[in-house]
Short mmCIF file of C-alpha atoms in Angstrom, two decimals:
data_model
loop_
_atom_site.label_atom_id
_atom_site.label_comp_id
_atom_site.label_asym_id
_atom_site.label_seq_id
_atom_site.Cartn_x
_atom_site.Cartn_y
_atom_site.Cartn_z
CA GLU A 2 0.15 0.10 -0.01
CA PRO A 3 1.58 3.54 -1.04
CA GLU A 4 2.35 5.64 1.86
CA VAL A 5 4.13 8.76 2.64
CA THR A 6 7.64 8.52 4.15
CA GLN A 7 9.42 11.23 6.38
CA THR A 8 13.07 11.18 7.55
CA PRO A 9 14.27 11.63 9.78
CA SER A 10 12.09 10.12 12.43
CA HIS A 11 13.79 11.95 14.84
CA GLN A 12 15.84 15.22 14.91
CA VAL A 13 17.57 17.29 17.35
CA THR A 14 19.28 20.30 16.82
CA GLN A 15 20.61 23.40 18.63
CA MET A 16 18.65 26.64 18.85
CA GLY A 17 19.47 28.65 16.00
CA GLN A 18 20.44 26.28 13.56
CA GLU A 19 18.68 25.51 10.32
CA VAL A 20 17.02 22.01 9.81
CA ILE A 21 15.37 20.30 6.73
CA LEU A 22 12.83 17.92 7.21
CA ARG A 23 12.29 15.22 4.29
CA CYS A 24 8.97 13.81 3.15
CA VAL A 25 8.35 11.54 0.10
CA PRO A 26 4.68 12.09 -0.60
CA ILE A 27 2.37 9.19 -2.44
CA SER A 28 3.54 9.07 -6.23
CA ASN A 29 0.22 10.00 -7.87
CA HIS A 30 -0.77 12.84 -5.39
CA LEU A 31 -0.34 16.49 -6.27
CA TYR A 32 -1.49 18.70 -3.06
CA PHE A 33 1.29 18.35 -0.42
CA TYR A 34 0.89 19.72 3.05
CA TRP A 35 2.88 20.11 6.43
CA TYR A 36 1.22 20.05 9.94
CA ARG A 37 2.78 19.89 13.44
CA GLN A 38 1.40 18.81 16.70
CA ILE A 39 3.31 20.13 19.75
CA LEU A 40 3.38 17.71 22.66
CA GLY A 41 -0.12 17.12 24.10
CA GLN A 42 -1.76 19.88 21.66
CA LYS A 43 -3.75 19.73 18.43
CA VAL A 44 -2.32 19.02 14.85
CA GLU A 45 -1.93 22.51 13.21
CA PHE A 46 -2.06 23.21 9.79
CA LEU A 47 1.45 24.74 8.76
CA VAL A 48 1.15 24.88 4.55
CA SER A 49 -0.15 23.51 1.68
CA PHE A 50 1.92 23.25 -1.87
CA TYR A 51 0.47 22.60 -4.96
CA ASN A 52 2.07 23.07 -8.55
CA ASN A 53 5.10 24.25 -7.24
CA GLU A 54 3.86 27.08 -5.12
CA ILE A 55 2.40 27.50 -1.68
CA SER A 56 -1.75 27.56 -1.99
CA GLU A 57 -1.90 28.41 1.66
CA LYS A 58 -0.25 28.84 4.69
CA SER A 59 -1.09 29.51 8.41
CA GLU A 60 -0.05 32.60 10.82
CA ILE A 61 2.48 30.06 12.40
CA PHE A 62 4.31 29.51 8.68
CA ASP A 63 6.14 32.69 9.40
CA ASP A 64 9.30 33.85 7.21
CA GLN A 65 11.67 31.48 9.15
CA PHE A 66 9.81 28.74 7.38
CA SER A 67 9.89 27.71 3.61
CA VAL A 68 9.02 24.75 1.62
CA GLU A 69 10.46 23.15 -1.49
CA ARG A 70 9.92 20.31 -3.95
CA PRO A 71 13.24 19.79 -5.06
CA ASP A 72 12.61 17.00 -7.52
CA GLY A 73 9.88 14.85 -8.57
CA SER A 74 9.28 12.85 -5.33
CA ASN A 75 10.99 14.83 -2.41
CA PHE A 76 8.83 17.65 -0.51
CA THR A 77 10.93 19.57 2.29
CA LEU A 78 10.05 21.84 4.88
CA LYS A 79 12.88 24.24 6.12
CA ILE A 80 13.33 25.96 9.23
CA ARG A 81 15.77 28.45 8.86
CA SER A 82 16.77 29.35 12.75
CA THR A 83 14.92 27.14 15.04
CA LYS A 84 13.42 28.20 18.36
CA LEU A 85 12.94 26.12 21.31
CA GLU A 86 8.96 26.29 20.70
CA ASP A 87 9.55 24.92 17.26
CA SER A 88 9.92 21.57 18.87
CA ALA A 89 7.07 19.56 17.77
CA MET A 90 5.98 16.50 15.85
CA TYR A 91 6.03 17.49 12.17
CA PHE A 92 3.82 15.58 10.01
CA CYS A 93 3.87 15.82 6.10
CA ALA A 94 0.75 14.93 4.32
CA SER A 95 -0.45 14.43 0.60
CA SER A 96 -3.47 14.02 -1.50
CA GLU A 97 -4.44 12.99 -4.81
CA ASN A 98 -6.64 16.32 -5.56
CA ARG A 99 -7.84 19.21 -3.59
CA ASN A 100 -10.75 17.51 -2.35
CA THR A 101 -9.84 14.03 -1.19
CA GLU A 102 -8.48 12.72 1.76
CA ALA A 103 -4.95 13.47 2.67
CA PHE A 104 -2.52 10.96 3.75
CA PHE A 105 0.04 11.46 6.46
CA GLY A 106 2.92 10.24 7.23
CA GLN A 107 4.73 8.98 10.39
CA GLY A 108 6.27 12.40 11.48
CA THR A 109 9.53 13.68 12.35
CA ARG A 110 9.88 14.64 16.01
CA LEU A 111 12.09 17.79 16.00
CA THR A 112 13.53 18.23 19.38
CA VAL A 113 15.18 21.88 19.83
CA VAL A 114 17.68 22.18 22.75
CA GLN B 284 -15.50 29.93 20.13
CA LYS B 285 -12.91 27.37 18.85
CA GLU B 286 -13.63 26.25 15.50
CA VAL B 287 -13.59 22.77 16.46
CA GLU B 288 -14.21 21.50 19.99
CA GLN B 289 -13.51 17.76 20.86
CA ASP B 290 -13.79 16.43 24.42
CA PRO B 291 -10.24 15.52 24.71
CA GLY B 292 -11.31 12.39 27.43
CA PRO B 293 -9.67 10.14 28.23
CA LEU B 294 -12.53 7.69 27.95
CA SER B 295 -12.46 4.51 29.24
CA VAL B 296 -14.60 1.42 28.17
CA PRO B 297 -14.96 -2.46 28.64
CA GLU B 298 -14.36 -4.43 25.44
CA GLY B 299 -17.52 -5.13 23.53
CA ALA B 300 -18.83 -1.32 24.37
CA ILE B 301 -20.39 1.01 21.99
CA VAL B 302 -18.24 3.88 21.78
CA SER B 303 -19.37 7.88 20.85
CA LEU B 304 -17.08 10.30 20.23
CA ASN B 305 -18.54 13.86 18.90
CA CYS B 306 -17.17 17.29 17.81
CA THR B 307 -18.85 20.32 17.28
CA TYR B 308 -17.67 23.26 14.71
CA SER B 309 -18.45 26.80 14.41
CA ASN B 310 -17.62 27.44 10.65
CA SER B 311 -20.33 27.02 8.47
CA ALA B 312 -17.64 26.95 5.35
CA PHE B 313 -16.79 23.36 6.48
CA GLN B 314 -18.32 20.80 4.21
CA TYR B 315 -15.80 17.86 4.50
CA PHE B 316 -15.49 15.80 7.59
CA MET B 317 -12.98 13.38 8.67
CA TRP B 318 -12.41 10.80 11.87
CA TYR B 319 -8.83 10.19 11.58
CA ARG B 320 -6.98 7.45 14.34
CA GLN B 321 -3.56 8.51 15.96
CA TYR B 322 -1.48 5.75 17.86
CA SER B 323 0.91 6.99 20.11
CA ARG B 324 3.47 8.93 18.50
CA LYS B 325 2.54 8.02 14.91
CA GLY B 326 0.38 10.26 12.81
CA PRO B 327 -3.03 10.21 12.08
CA GLU B 328 -4.61 7.62 9.90
CA LEU B 329 -8.02 8.13 8.05
CA LEU B 330 -10.82 6.37 9.36
CA MET B 331 -14.11 7.50 7.79
CA TYR B 332 -14.30 10.66 5.40
CA THR B 333 -17.84 12.29 4.26
CA TYR B 334 -19.20 15.12 2.78
CA SER B 335 -22.79 15.23 3.57
CA SER B 336 -25.22 15.09 6.46
CA GLY B 337 -26.45 11.82 7.38
CA ASN B 338 -24.89 8.53 8.34
CA LYS B 339 -22.19 6.40 6.82
CA GLU B 340 -21.04 3.12 7.85
CA ASP B 341 -17.69 1.11 7.56
CA GLY B 342 -17.61 -2.22 9.24
CA ARG B 343 -17.76 -1.31 12.98
CA PHE B 344 -17.52 2.38 12.31
CA THR B 345 -20.40 4.61 11.49
CA ALA B 346 -19.66 8.40 10.98
CA GLN B 347 -22.90 10.76 11.39
CA VAL B 348 -22.87 14.41 10.45
CA ASP B 349 -25.54 16.78 11.40
CA LYS B 350 -25.03 19.98 9.48
CA SER B 351 -27.63 22.06 10.86
CA SER B 352 -26.15 21.55 14.45
CA LYS B 353 -22.81 21.62 13.41
CA TYR B 354 -22.15 18.39 15.00
CA ILE B 355 -20.55 15.02 14.02
CA SER B 356 -19.95 11.89 15.73
CA LEU B 357 -18.17 8.61 15.36
CA PHE B 358 -19.49 5.28 17.01
CA ILE B 359 -17.61 2.33 17.42
CA ARG B 360 -19.46 -0.77 17.75
CA ASP B 361 -18.03 -3.75 19.60
CA SER B 362 -14.91 -1.85 20.63
CA GLN B 363 -11.68 -4.04 20.95
CA PRO B 364 -8.42 -3.14 22.99
CA SER B 365 -6.75 -2.53 19.23
CA ASP B 366 -8.97 0.60 19.26
CA SER B 367 -7.35 2.09 21.99
CA ALA B 368 -5.86 5.28 20.44
CA THR B 369 -6.52 9.30 20.11
CA TYR B 370 -9.43 9.66 17.74
CA LEU B 371 -9.04 13.25 15.98
CA CYS B 372 -12.01 15.03 14.17
CA ALA B 373 -10.97 16.89 11.15
CA MET B 374 -12.90 19.33 8.57
CA SER B 375 -11.96 21.41 5.52
CA ALA B 376 -13.95 23.54 3.51
CA ARG B 377 -14.45 23.04 -0.10
CA GLY B 378 -12.96 25.69 -2.56
CA LEU B 379 -11.69 27.78 0.43
CA THR B 380 -8.21 27.74 -0.20
CA GLY B 381 -8.06 27.91 -4.08
CA GLY B 382 -6.17 24.70 -3.82
CA GLY B 383 -5.62 21.99 -1.33
CA ASN B 384 -7.74 20.88 1.45
CA LYS B 385 -6.54 22.39 4.59
CA LEU B 386 -7.39 20.40 7.51
CA THR B 387 -8.90 22.00 10.99
CA PHE B 388 -8.60 19.47 13.53
CA GLY B 389 -10.13 19.02 16.85
CA THR B 390 -7.85 18.47 20.01
CA GLY B 391 -8.44 14.59 19.89
CA THR B 392 -10.25 12.20 21.96
CA GLN B 393 -8.15 9.63 23.96
CA LEU B 394 -9.47 6.52 24.03
CA LYS B 395 -8.68 3.20 26.07
CA VAL B 396 -10.87 -0.14 25.58
CA GLU B 397 -10.26 -2.35 28.53
CA LEU B 398 -10.06 -6.13 28.32
#
């Protein structure tokens, strides 16, 4: 069964460092998303991406965040200068089109120390 | 008022019980309604998906949507210990973003089914 895969599963980084979280969406999907879940809190939308550009972003997705689809398979989230409050589980998701269900990856746990 | 409200639980039931999980929402633009199951430290997994008022059944699971009351429910019949997880409701508004289906999640209800 096709699935969304994310790497790494856990990343520890020092405050102020840049991190790149990687995702391989399901191959025939066209819409890609990043969500995050701070420990004990709800899953929150960060950004959606279609046709090589951002479709929508939340207020959380400020200038320190960026997304990219560098090739035909990967979808990345970059955090330029990490803060302690960026510590969370980051989920990548993809959907076949704008109105079908999103399938989530297993997540990358980011710990900023 | 929060866009989506969900009782966080925890909810503990004996094996075989019928479980009822609920969410209310305030945004009339929401047209698509989903239930996700999330095991500890894993990603959400889609259980049910519907875009109309009424009931939708899939095995032991029934999703119910009442758009007039802005209320959705998930019923689990003959609950099993393997159903122990956090259940998240999620919603999206069709066409609101012009592309992609941003999901708005509830906080999740933690369910434990005991032997």
